[in-house]
Amino acid sequence: MTMRDDETLETLKSQEDHKGVKHLCEMGITRVPKKYVLPALERPHNSITTKPYDDADNLDLPIIDFAQLHGTNHTQLIASVAYACENYGFFQVINHGISNDVIMKMEDVGRMFFEQPLEEREKYMSTDVHSLVRYGTSFNQTNDGVFCWRDFLKLVCNPDAHSHWPSCPSDFREMGVGYASKTKLLFQLLMEAILESLGLGLANTKKTPKTYQKSGHNNRGNKAEEYDDIRKEIEDGSQLMVVNCYPPCPEPELTFGMPPHSDYGFLTLLHQDEVEGLQILFKDQWVTIRPHPQSFVVNVGDHLEIFSNGRYKSVMHRVLVNSMKSRISVASLHSLPFTTVIRPSPGLINNENPLRYKDTNFTDFVQYITTCDSKQKNFLESRKTSHDYL
């Protein structure tokens, strides 16, 4: 074979890789292509990166029963939220008010989207991170040196974007819009509890207002004013929905579904099917999260860590794949409006807890991920004012 033939073959292979792992599986591959094979020290079960957690393979996250939000155990619920955000960065919420029918229909239409022929899926394929609808593969296929074993459909959830969402399956938009509106309402309720747990909620504004110490930013005066401002921004906040597909992998020990990373926003609400795969970094060890029927896994994002001035932790997590079962998850990522500057709450800054993060916004994040490595917690690290306080 001539050199030109070799180059043509490599180009064709690269083109197939960029069409996604679902496409590769449909082609009948029996080995993981080279583009997806991690270096030995970065693989999921390397002894350096994976350690047993107290001889247990799985971890039960704190479970928050949201039926108690307005009940007699409200104070305990708020304390439980604070404990989970400080010590795990993750929790599971039950009795959240979203019916199982809404959840299952969203999962079903998501699965049906990925089961369509490639010709239908690739109508939405794009590397433009600003696209209202984007079908892609890996984590960041533009920059990733090694791809991960995931295809995704990302959907901007503002009303102007709905008409751009897939029209096949025929009920995708209807199910998706309903699911997005329900999860946004849940996000708002969760943030009410989180603000209260930080001492910034409605209950705290009834106390005598006091001027905060100056922190280098324009001070908003008192807790009531800050609460009103942040509550309005939460109501007007941004939302992205990501439907993830992790097909069976012929050599799961060589790759990740998603590599270690943290989420950029305030909160991510994740519904995962019954197939295990999600792992979080807990006490410096990777542990698998047991799927809990009819619950949402909720995790703290980079923006909430910044807003809380480091009190609540955006924790690294990753996704494993398996050789037997396909896995579907639906992640709803929430933050403040895309144009809002994210900064530590003035009410959480004082001499004992000095300013720990720089201002940031969505544009900073997009610029970072399009030019730098989006894995690990590198973006969050770039926002810190110093690295010696933890």
GROMACS .gro file of C-alpha atoms in nm:
model
  390
    1MET     CA    1   0.000   0.000   0.000
    2THR     CA    2   0.138   0.344  -0.088
    3MET     CA    3   0.185   0.624   0.165
    4ARG     CA    4  -0.103   0.811   0.004
    5ASP     CA    5  -0.324   0.503   0.053
    6ASP     CA    6  -0.218   0.487   0.420
    7GLU     CA    7  -0.305   0.852   0.469
    8THR     CA    8  -0.643   0.800   0.301
    9LEU     CA    9  -0.717   0.506   0.531
   10GLU     CA   10  -0.627   0.706   0.841
   11THR     CA   11  -0.846   0.994   0.721
   12LEU     CA   12  -1.138   0.758   0.673
   13LYS     CA   13  -1.085   0.609   1.018
   14SER     CA   14  -1.080   0.957   1.171
   15GLN     CA   15  -1.404   1.047   0.993
   16GLU     CA   16  -1.571   0.736   1.134
   17ASP     CA   17  -1.449   0.819   1.487
   18HIS     CA   18  -1.606   1.164   1.466
   19LYS     CA   19  -1.945   1.013   1.380
   20GLY     CA   20  -1.971   0.872   1.731
   21VAL     CA   21  -1.949   0.547   1.922
   22LYS     CA   22  -2.307   0.447   1.842
   23HIS     CA   23  -2.207   0.452   1.476
   24LEU     CA   24  -1.897   0.244   1.547
   25CYS     CA   25  -2.109  -0.015   1.728
   26GLU     CA   26  -2.352  -0.023   1.437
   27MET     CA   27  -2.054  -0.099   1.213
   28GLY     CA   28  -1.991  -0.411   1.421
   29ILE     CA   29  -1.651  -0.328   1.570
   30THR     CA   30  -1.506  -0.585   1.811
   31ARG     CA   31  -1.208  -0.382   1.934
   32VAL     CA   32  -1.186  -0.029   2.068
   33PRO     CA   33  -1.035   0.195   1.797
   34LYS     CA   34  -0.700   0.350   1.873
   35LYS     CA   35  -0.855   0.697   1.908
   36TYR     CA   36  -1.041   0.577   2.220
   37VAL     CA   37  -0.757   0.391   2.394
   38LEU     CA   38  -0.625   0.576   2.699
   39PRO     CA   39  -0.261   0.565   2.809
   40ALA     CA   40  -0.212   0.282   3.060
   41LEU     CA   41  -0.183   0.511   3.363
   42GLU     CA   42  -0.509   0.691   3.280
   43ARG     CA   43  -0.731   0.386   3.237
   44PRO     CA   44  -1.031   0.328   3.467
   45HIS     CA   45  -0.894   0.040   3.670
   46ASN     CA   46  -0.534   0.147   3.701
   47SER     CA   47  -0.423   0.087   4.061
   48ILE     CA   48  -0.301   0.446   4.087
   49THR     CA   49  -0.632   0.602   3.985
   50THR     CA   50  -0.870   0.351   4.144
   51LYS     CA   51  -0.867   0.242   4.508
   52PRO     CA   52  -1.125   0.044   4.705
   53TYR     CA   53  -1.346   0.242   4.941
   54ASP     CA   54  -1.369   0.054   5.271
   55ASP     CA   55  -1.394  -0.275   5.078
   56ALA     CA   56  -1.718  -0.157   4.917
   57ASP     CA   57  -1.771  -0.109   4.545
   58ASN     CA   58  -2.063   0.129   4.576
   59LEU     CA   59  -2.160   0.435   4.776
   60ASP     CA   60  -2.502   0.539   4.896
   61LEU     CA   61  -2.526   0.916   4.864
   62PRO     CA   62  -2.717   1.122   5.121
   63ILE     CA   63  -3.086   1.103   5.035
   64ILE     CA   64  -3.286   1.424   5.068
   65ASP     CA   65  -3.662   1.370   5.106
   66PHE     CA   66  -3.798   1.685   4.944
   67ALA     CA   67  -4.146   1.619   5.081
   68GLN     CA   68  -4.006   1.771   5.401
   69LEU     CA   69  -3.927   2.108   5.240
   70HIS     CA   70  -4.243   2.261   5.383
   71GLY     CA   71  -4.298   2.002   5.657
   72THR     CA   72  -4.216   1.972   6.024
   73ASN     CA   73  -3.866   1.845   5.944
   74HIS     CA   74  -3.774   2.150   5.735
   75THR     CA   75  -3.483   2.247   5.960
   76GLN     CA   76  -3.338   1.897   5.940
   77LEU     CA   77  -3.374   1.897   5.560
   78ILE     CA   78  -3.177   2.223   5.535
   79ALA     CA   79  -2.906   2.080   5.760
   80SER     CA   80  -2.892   1.765   5.547
   81VAL     CA   81  -2.852   1.971   5.229
   82ALA     CA   82  -2.564   2.164   5.386
   83TYR     CA   83  -2.396   1.844   5.504
   84ALA     CA   84  -2.425   1.679   5.162
   85CYS     CA   85  -2.295   1.984   4.973
   86GLU     CA   86  -2.000   2.028   5.209
   87ASN     CA   87  -1.895   1.664   5.245
   88TYR     CA   88  -2.002   1.491   4.922
   89GLY     CA   89  -2.079   1.758   4.662
   90PHE     CA   90  -2.356   1.514   4.560
   91PHE     CA   91  -2.687   1.394   4.698
   92GLN     CA   92  -2.999   1.213   4.577
   93VAL     CA   93  -3.338   1.380   4.604
   94ILE     CA   94  -3.661   1.182   4.634
   95ASN     CA   95  -4.025   1.294   4.653
   96HIS     CA   96  -3.921   1.580   4.428
   97GLY     CA   97  -4.259   1.635   4.265
   98ILE     CA   98  -4.170   1.516   3.913
   99SER     CA   99  -4.379   1.217   3.819
  100ASN     CA  100  -4.219   0.891   3.717
  101ASP     CA  101  -4.421   0.908   3.395
  102VAL     CA  102  -4.250   1.236   3.293
  103ILE     CA  103  -3.906   1.092   3.377
  104MET     CA  104  -3.959   0.763   3.194
  105LYS     CA  105  -4.100   0.928   2.881
  106MET     CA  106  -3.795   1.154   2.862
  107GLU     CA  107  -3.565   0.855   2.898
  108ASP     CA  108  -3.763   0.669   2.630
  109VAL     CA  109  -3.751   0.947   2.369
  110GLY     CA  110  -3.382   0.999   2.443
  111ARG     CA  111  -3.312   0.632   2.381
  112MET     CA  112  -3.525   0.638   2.065
  113PHE     CA  113  -3.328   0.935   1.931
  114PHE     CA  114  -3.003   0.739   1.949
  115GLU     CA  115  -3.167   0.433   1.795
  116GLN     CA  116  -3.246   0.626   1.477
  117PRO     CA  117  -3.027   0.582   1.168
  118LEU     CA  118  -2.707   0.787   1.160
  119GLU     CA  119  -2.852   0.996   0.877
  120GLU     CA  120  -3.116   1.131   1.116
  121ARG     CA  121  -2.882   1.182   1.412
  122GLU     CA  122  -2.608   1.358   1.219
  123LYS     CA  123  -2.847   1.633   1.108
  124TYR     CA  124  -2.765   1.783   1.447
  125MET     CA  125  -2.394   1.703   1.452
  126SER     CA  126  -2.182   2.011   1.522
  127THR     CA  127  -1.866   2.119   1.701
  128ASP     CA  128  -2.005   2.469   1.762
  129VAL     CA  129  -2.048   2.502   2.139
  130HIS     CA  130  -2.293   2.789   2.086
  131SER     CA  131  -2.533   2.575   1.882
  132LEU     CA  132  -2.889   2.552   2.020
  133VAL     CA  133  -2.889   2.178   1.945
  134ARG     CA  134  -2.570   1.978   1.920
  135TYR     CA  135  -2.512   1.610   1.858
  136GLY     CA  136  -2.157   1.505   1.925
  137THR     CA  137  -1.927   1.247   2.072
  138SER     CA  138  -1.656   1.213   2.335
  139PHE     CA  139  -1.623   1.501   2.586
  140ASN     CA  140  -1.483   1.775   2.368
  141GLN     CA  141  -1.414   1.618   2.031
  142THR     CA  142  -1.241   1.930   1.900
  143ASN     CA  143  -0.966   1.919   2.163
  144ASP     CA  144  -0.963   1.564   2.301
  145GLY     CA  145  -0.645   1.379   2.217
  146VAL     CA  146  -0.821   1.055   2.315
  147PHE     CA  147  -1.196   1.024   2.268
  148CYS     CA  148  -1.429   0.883   2.534
  149TRP     CA  149  -1.706   0.630   2.480
  150ARG     CA  150  -2.007   0.863   2.476
  151ASP     CA  151  -2.246   1.022   2.228
  152PHE     CA  152  -2.457   1.314   2.344
  153LEU     CA  153  -2.740   1.542   2.242
  154LYS     CA  154  -2.713   1.887   2.401
  155LEU     CA  155  -3.017   2.112   2.405
  156VAL     CA  156  -3.037   2.477   2.504
  157CYS     CA  157  -3.362   2.503   2.699
  158ASN     CA  158  -3.481   2.858   2.652
  159PRO     CA  159  -3.821   2.882   2.471
  160ASP     CA  160  -3.668   3.031   2.155
  161ALA     CA  161  -3.461   2.714   2.112
  162HIS     CA  162  -3.742   2.458   2.136
  163SER     CA  163  -3.835   2.480   1.767
  164HIS     CA  164  -3.478   2.373   1.679
  165TRP     CA  165  -3.495   2.055   1.885
  166PRO     CA  166  -3.523   1.721   1.702
  167SER     CA  167  -3.862   1.648   1.549
  168CYS     CA  168  -3.791   1.274   1.546
  169PRO     CA  169  -3.904   1.088   1.747
  170SER     CA  170  -4.232   1.267   1.687
  171ASP     CA  171  -4.295   1.340   2.056
  172PHE     CA  172  -3.935   1.434   2.142
  173ARG     CA  173  -4.003   1.808   2.169
  174GLU     CA  174  -4.319   1.766   2.372
  175MET     CA  175  -4.155   1.527   2.619
  176GLY     CA  176  -3.834   1.731   2.630
  177VAL     CA  177  -4.003   2.066   2.694
  178GLY     CA  178  -4.216   1.917   2.972
  179TYR     CA  179  -3.916   1.753   3.135
  180ALA     CA  180  -3.706   2.070   3.110
  181SER     CA  181  -3.975   2.285   3.272
  182LYS     CA  182  -4.018   2.038   3.559
  183THR     CA  183  -3.645   2.014   3.628
  184LYS     CA  184  -3.606   2.392   3.617
  185LEU     CA  185  -3.873   2.428   3.884
  186LEU     CA  186  -3.698   2.164   4.093
  187PHE     CA  187  -3.370   2.352   4.051
  188GLN     CA  188  -3.534   2.669   4.183
  189LEU     CA  189  -3.670   2.486   4.488
  190LEU     CA  190  -3.333   2.323   4.553
  191MET     CA  191  -3.161   2.658   4.533
  192GLU     CA  192  -3.406   2.803   4.785
  193ALA     CA  193  -3.295   2.530   5.026
  194ILE     CA  194  -2.928   2.584   4.942
  195LEU     CA  195  -2.949   2.961   4.992
  196GLU     CA  196  -3.111   2.903   5.330
  197SER     CA  197  -2.840   2.651   5.422
  198LEU     CA  198  -2.578   2.916   5.342
  199GLY     CA  199  -2.753   3.173   5.560
  200LEU     CA  200  -2.875   3.370   5.259
  201GLY     CA  201  -3.233   3.250   5.228
  202LEU     CA  202  -3.569   3.414   5.290
  203ALA     CA  203  -3.571   3.312   5.657
  204ASN     CA  204  -3.243   3.494   5.709
  205THR     CA  205  -3.363   3.819   5.553
  206LYS     CA  206  -3.611   3.869   5.838
  207LYS     CA  207  -3.324   3.939   6.073
  208THR     CA  208  -3.191   4.290   6.124
  209PRO     CA  209  -3.004   4.381   5.803
  210LYS     CA  210  -2.637   4.453   5.844
  211THR     CA  211  -2.377   4.585   5.608
  212TYR     CA  212  -2.129   4.331   5.485
  213GLN     CA  213  -1.757   4.384   5.497
  214LYS     CA  214  -1.623   4.521   5.172
  215SER     CA  215  -1.466   4.256   4.955
  216GLY     CA  216  -1.341   4.449   4.658
  217HIS     CA  217  -1.680   4.429   4.480
  218ASN     CA  218  -1.973   4.668   4.485
  219ASN     CA  219  -2.159   4.581   4.806
  220ARG     CA  220  -2.533   4.526   4.777
  221GLY     CA  221  -2.609   4.634   5.130
  222ASN     CA  222  -2.794   4.361   5.314
  223LYS     CA  223  -2.916   4.005   5.298
  224ALA     CA  224  -3.264   4.095   5.182
  225GLU     CA  225  -3.131   4.281   4.879
  226GLU     CA  226  -2.885   4.006   4.793
  227TYR     CA  227  -3.153   3.739   4.834
  228ASP     CA  228  -3.391   3.923   4.601
  229ASP     CA  229  -3.116   3.966   4.340
  230ILE     CA  230  -2.997   3.605   4.340
  231ARG     CA  231  -3.352   3.469   4.346
  232LYS     CA  232  -3.440   3.670   4.035
  233GLU     CA  233  -3.128   3.546   3.857
  234ILE     CA  234  -3.213   3.187   3.951
  235GLU     CA  235  -3.564   3.226   3.805
  236ASP     CA  236  -3.416   3.369   3.484
  237GLY     CA  237  -3.129   3.121   3.485
  238SER     CA  238  -2.974   2.925   3.203
  239GLN     CA  239  -3.049   2.558   3.144
  240LEU     CA  240  -2.885   2.300   2.922
  241MET     CA  241  -3.016   1.947   2.888
  242VAL     CA  242  -2.782   1.670   2.782
  243VAL     CA  243  -2.902   1.325   2.680
  244ASN     CA  244  -2.610   1.085   2.707
  245CYS     CA  245  -2.577   0.750   2.534
  246TYR     CA  246  -2.307   0.502   2.640
  247PRO     CA  247  -2.327   0.198   2.408
  248PRO     CA  248  -2.175  -0.135   2.511
  249CYS     CA  249  -1.797  -0.117   2.475
  250PRO     CA  250  -1.598  -0.421   2.356
  251GLU     CA  251  -1.301  -0.327   2.577
  252PRO     CA  252  -1.433  -0.111   2.863
  253GLU     CA  253  -1.107  -0.134   3.055
  254LEU     CA  254  -0.936   0.083   2.791
  255THR     CA  255  -1.160   0.390   2.792
  256PHE     CA  256  -1.409   0.608   2.981
  257GLY     CA  257  -1.768   0.700   2.912
  258MET     CA  258  -1.671   1.040   3.050
  259PRO     CA  259  -1.330   1.124   3.198
  260PRO     CA  260  -1.286   1.283   3.541
  261HIS     CA  261  -1.435   1.633   3.537
  262SER     CA  262  -1.650   1.877   3.731
  263ASP     CA  263  -1.962   2.056   3.603
  264TYR     CA  264  -1.945   2.426   3.529
  265GLY     CA  265  -2.284   2.553   3.658
  266PHE     CA  266  -2.469   2.583   3.989
  267LEU     CA  267  -2.643   2.245   4.002
  268THR     CA  268  -2.675   1.943   3.775
  269LEU     CA  269  -2.985   1.725   3.807
  270LEU     CA  270  -2.917   1.380   3.666
  271HIS     CA  271  -3.154   1.097   3.595
  272GLN     CA  272  -2.974   0.771   3.518
  273ASP     CA  273  -3.128   0.443   3.413
  274GLU     CA  274  -3.071   0.121   3.608
  275VAL     CA  275  -2.725   0.059   3.456
  276GLU     CA  276  -2.443   0.163   3.689
  277GLY     CA  277  -2.162   0.380   3.559
  278LEU     CA  278  -2.143   0.709   3.750
  279GLN     CA  279  -1.851   0.736   3.992
  280ILE     CA  280  -1.754   1.024   4.220
  281LEU     CA  281  -1.426   1.106   4.389
  282PHE     CA  282  -1.496   1.055   4.759
  283LYS     CA  283  -1.216   1.076   5.015
  284ASP     CA  284  -0.963   1.053   4.731
  285GLN     CA  285  -1.114   0.728   4.604
  286TRP     CA  286  -1.342   0.652   4.309
  287VAL     CA  287  -1.672   0.497   4.413
  288THR     CA  288  -1.978   0.398   4.211
  289ILE     CA  289  -2.314   0.561   4.279
  290ARG     CA  290  -2.599   0.315   4.305
  291PRO     CA  291  -2.894   0.420   4.086
  292HIS     CA  292  -3.192   0.495   4.310
  293PRO     CA  293  -3.534   0.444   4.147
  294GLN     CA  294  -3.729   0.764   4.079
  295SER     CA  295  -3.458   0.987   4.228
  296PHE     CA  296  -3.241   1.259   4.084
  297VAL     CA  297  -2.870   1.269   4.151
  298VAL     CA  298  -2.786   1.633   4.226
  299ASN     CA  299  -2.433   1.767   4.222
  300VAL     CA  300  -2.270   2.097   4.307
  301GLY     CA  301  -2.113   2.271   4.007
  302ASP     CA  302  -1.817   2.507   3.978
  303HIS     CA  303  -2.040   2.816   3.992
  304LEU     CA  304  -2.195   2.713   4.323
  305GLU     CA  305  -1.851   2.644   4.470
  306ILE     CA  306  -1.750   2.995   4.361
  307PHE     CA  307  -2.074   3.151   4.489
  308SER     CA  308  -2.036   2.977   4.827
  309ASN     CA  309  -1.672   3.095   4.840
  310GLY     CA  310  -1.554   2.736   4.867
  311ARG     CA  311  -1.792   2.612   5.135
  312TYR     CA  312  -1.977   2.380   4.896
  313LYS     CA  313  -1.763   2.157   4.677
  314SER     CA  314  -1.778   2.089   4.306
  315VAL     CA  315  -1.660   1.729   4.304
  316MET     CA  316  -1.492   1.540   4.025
  317HIS     CA  317  -1.689   1.255   3.875
  318ARG     CA  318  -1.655   1.018   3.581
  319VAL     CA  319  -1.850   0.751   3.394
  320LEU     CA  320  -1.747   0.391   3.335
  321VAL     CA  321  -1.878   0.182   3.046
  322ASN     CA  322  -1.944  -0.190   3.023
  323SER     CA  323  -1.942  -0.457   2.755
  324MET     CA  324  -2.299  -0.581   2.805
  325LYS     CA  325  -2.551  -0.299   2.837
  326SER     CA  326  -2.618   0.039   2.686
  327ARG     CA  327  -2.665   0.320   2.939
  328ILE     CA  328  -2.881   0.631   2.902
  329SER     CA  329  -2.874   0.934   3.129
  330VAL     CA  330  -3.035   1.277   3.112
  331ALA     CA  331  -2.848   1.564   3.274
  332SER     CA  332  -3.010   1.902   3.333
  333LEU     CA  333  -2.742   2.166   3.395
  334HIS     CA  334  -2.852   2.486   3.565
  335SER     CA  335  -2.684   2.816   3.636
  336LEU     CA  336  -2.757   3.187   3.637
  337PRO     CA  337  -2.821   3.365   3.304
  338PHE     CA  338  -2.537   3.324   3.055
  339THR     CA  339  -2.452   3.696   3.082
  340THR     CA  340  -2.441   3.705   3.464
  341VAL     CA  341  -2.106   3.749   3.636
  342ILE     CA  342  -2.055   3.471   3.892
  343ARG     CA  343  -1.871   3.577   4.208
  344PRO     CA  344  -1.858   3.477   4.575
  345SER     CA  345  -2.158   3.599   4.771
  346PRO     CA  346  -2.066   3.918   4.961
  347GLY     CA  347  -2.256   3.776   5.259
  348LEU     CA  348  -2.008   3.488   5.288
  349ILE     CA  349  -1.691   3.697   5.285
  350ASN     CA  350  -1.523   3.827   5.601
  351ASN     CA  351  -1.182   3.833   5.768
  352GLU     CA  352  -1.203   3.466   5.859
  353ASN     CA  353  -1.327   3.366   5.514
  354PRO     CA  354  -1.155   3.595   5.262
  355LEU     CA  355  -1.236   3.615   4.891
  356ARG     CA  356  -1.116   3.293   4.725
  357TYR     CA  357  -1.236   3.316   4.364
  358LYS     CA  358  -1.218   3.557   4.075
  359ASP     CA  359  -1.525   3.677   3.888
  360THR     CA  360  -1.629   3.459   3.597
  361ASN     CA  361  -1.908   3.413   3.344
  362PHE     CA  362  -2.023   3.171   3.076
  363THR     CA  363  -1.809   3.338   2.811
  364ASP     CA  364  -1.498   3.269   3.021
  365PHE     CA  365  -1.596   2.903   3.045
  366VAL     CA  366  -1.663   2.863   2.672
  367GLN     CA  367  -1.335   3.032   2.587
  368TYR     CA  368  -1.154   2.803   2.829
  369ILE     CA  369  -1.299   2.476   2.699
  370THR     CA  370  -1.237   2.572   2.336
  371THR     CA  371  -0.869   2.643   2.401
  372CYS     CA  372  -0.773   2.425   2.699
  373ASP     CA  373  -0.819   2.081   2.851
  374SER     CA  374  -1.177   2.062   2.981
  375LYS     CA  375  -1.112   1.760   3.201
  376GLN     CA  376  -1.035   1.745   3.573
  377LYS     CA  377  -1.118   2.073   3.753
  378ASN     CA  378  -0.883   2.292   3.556
  379PHE     CA  379  -1.139   2.564   3.484
  380LEU     CA  380  -1.230   2.597   3.850
  381GLU     CA  381  -0.861   2.600   3.943
  382SER     CA  382  -0.810   2.889   3.700
  383ARG     CA  383  -1.072   3.092   3.889
  384LYS     CA  384  -0.906   3.065   4.232
  385THR     CA  385  -0.731   3.366   4.380
  386SER     CA  386  -0.483   3.137   4.555
  387HIS     CA  387  -0.419   2.766   4.605
  388ASP     CA  388  -0.301   2.753   4.964
  389TYR     CA  389  -0.619   2.772   5.166
  390LEU     CA  390  -0.762   2.423   5.129
   0.00000   0.00000   0.00000
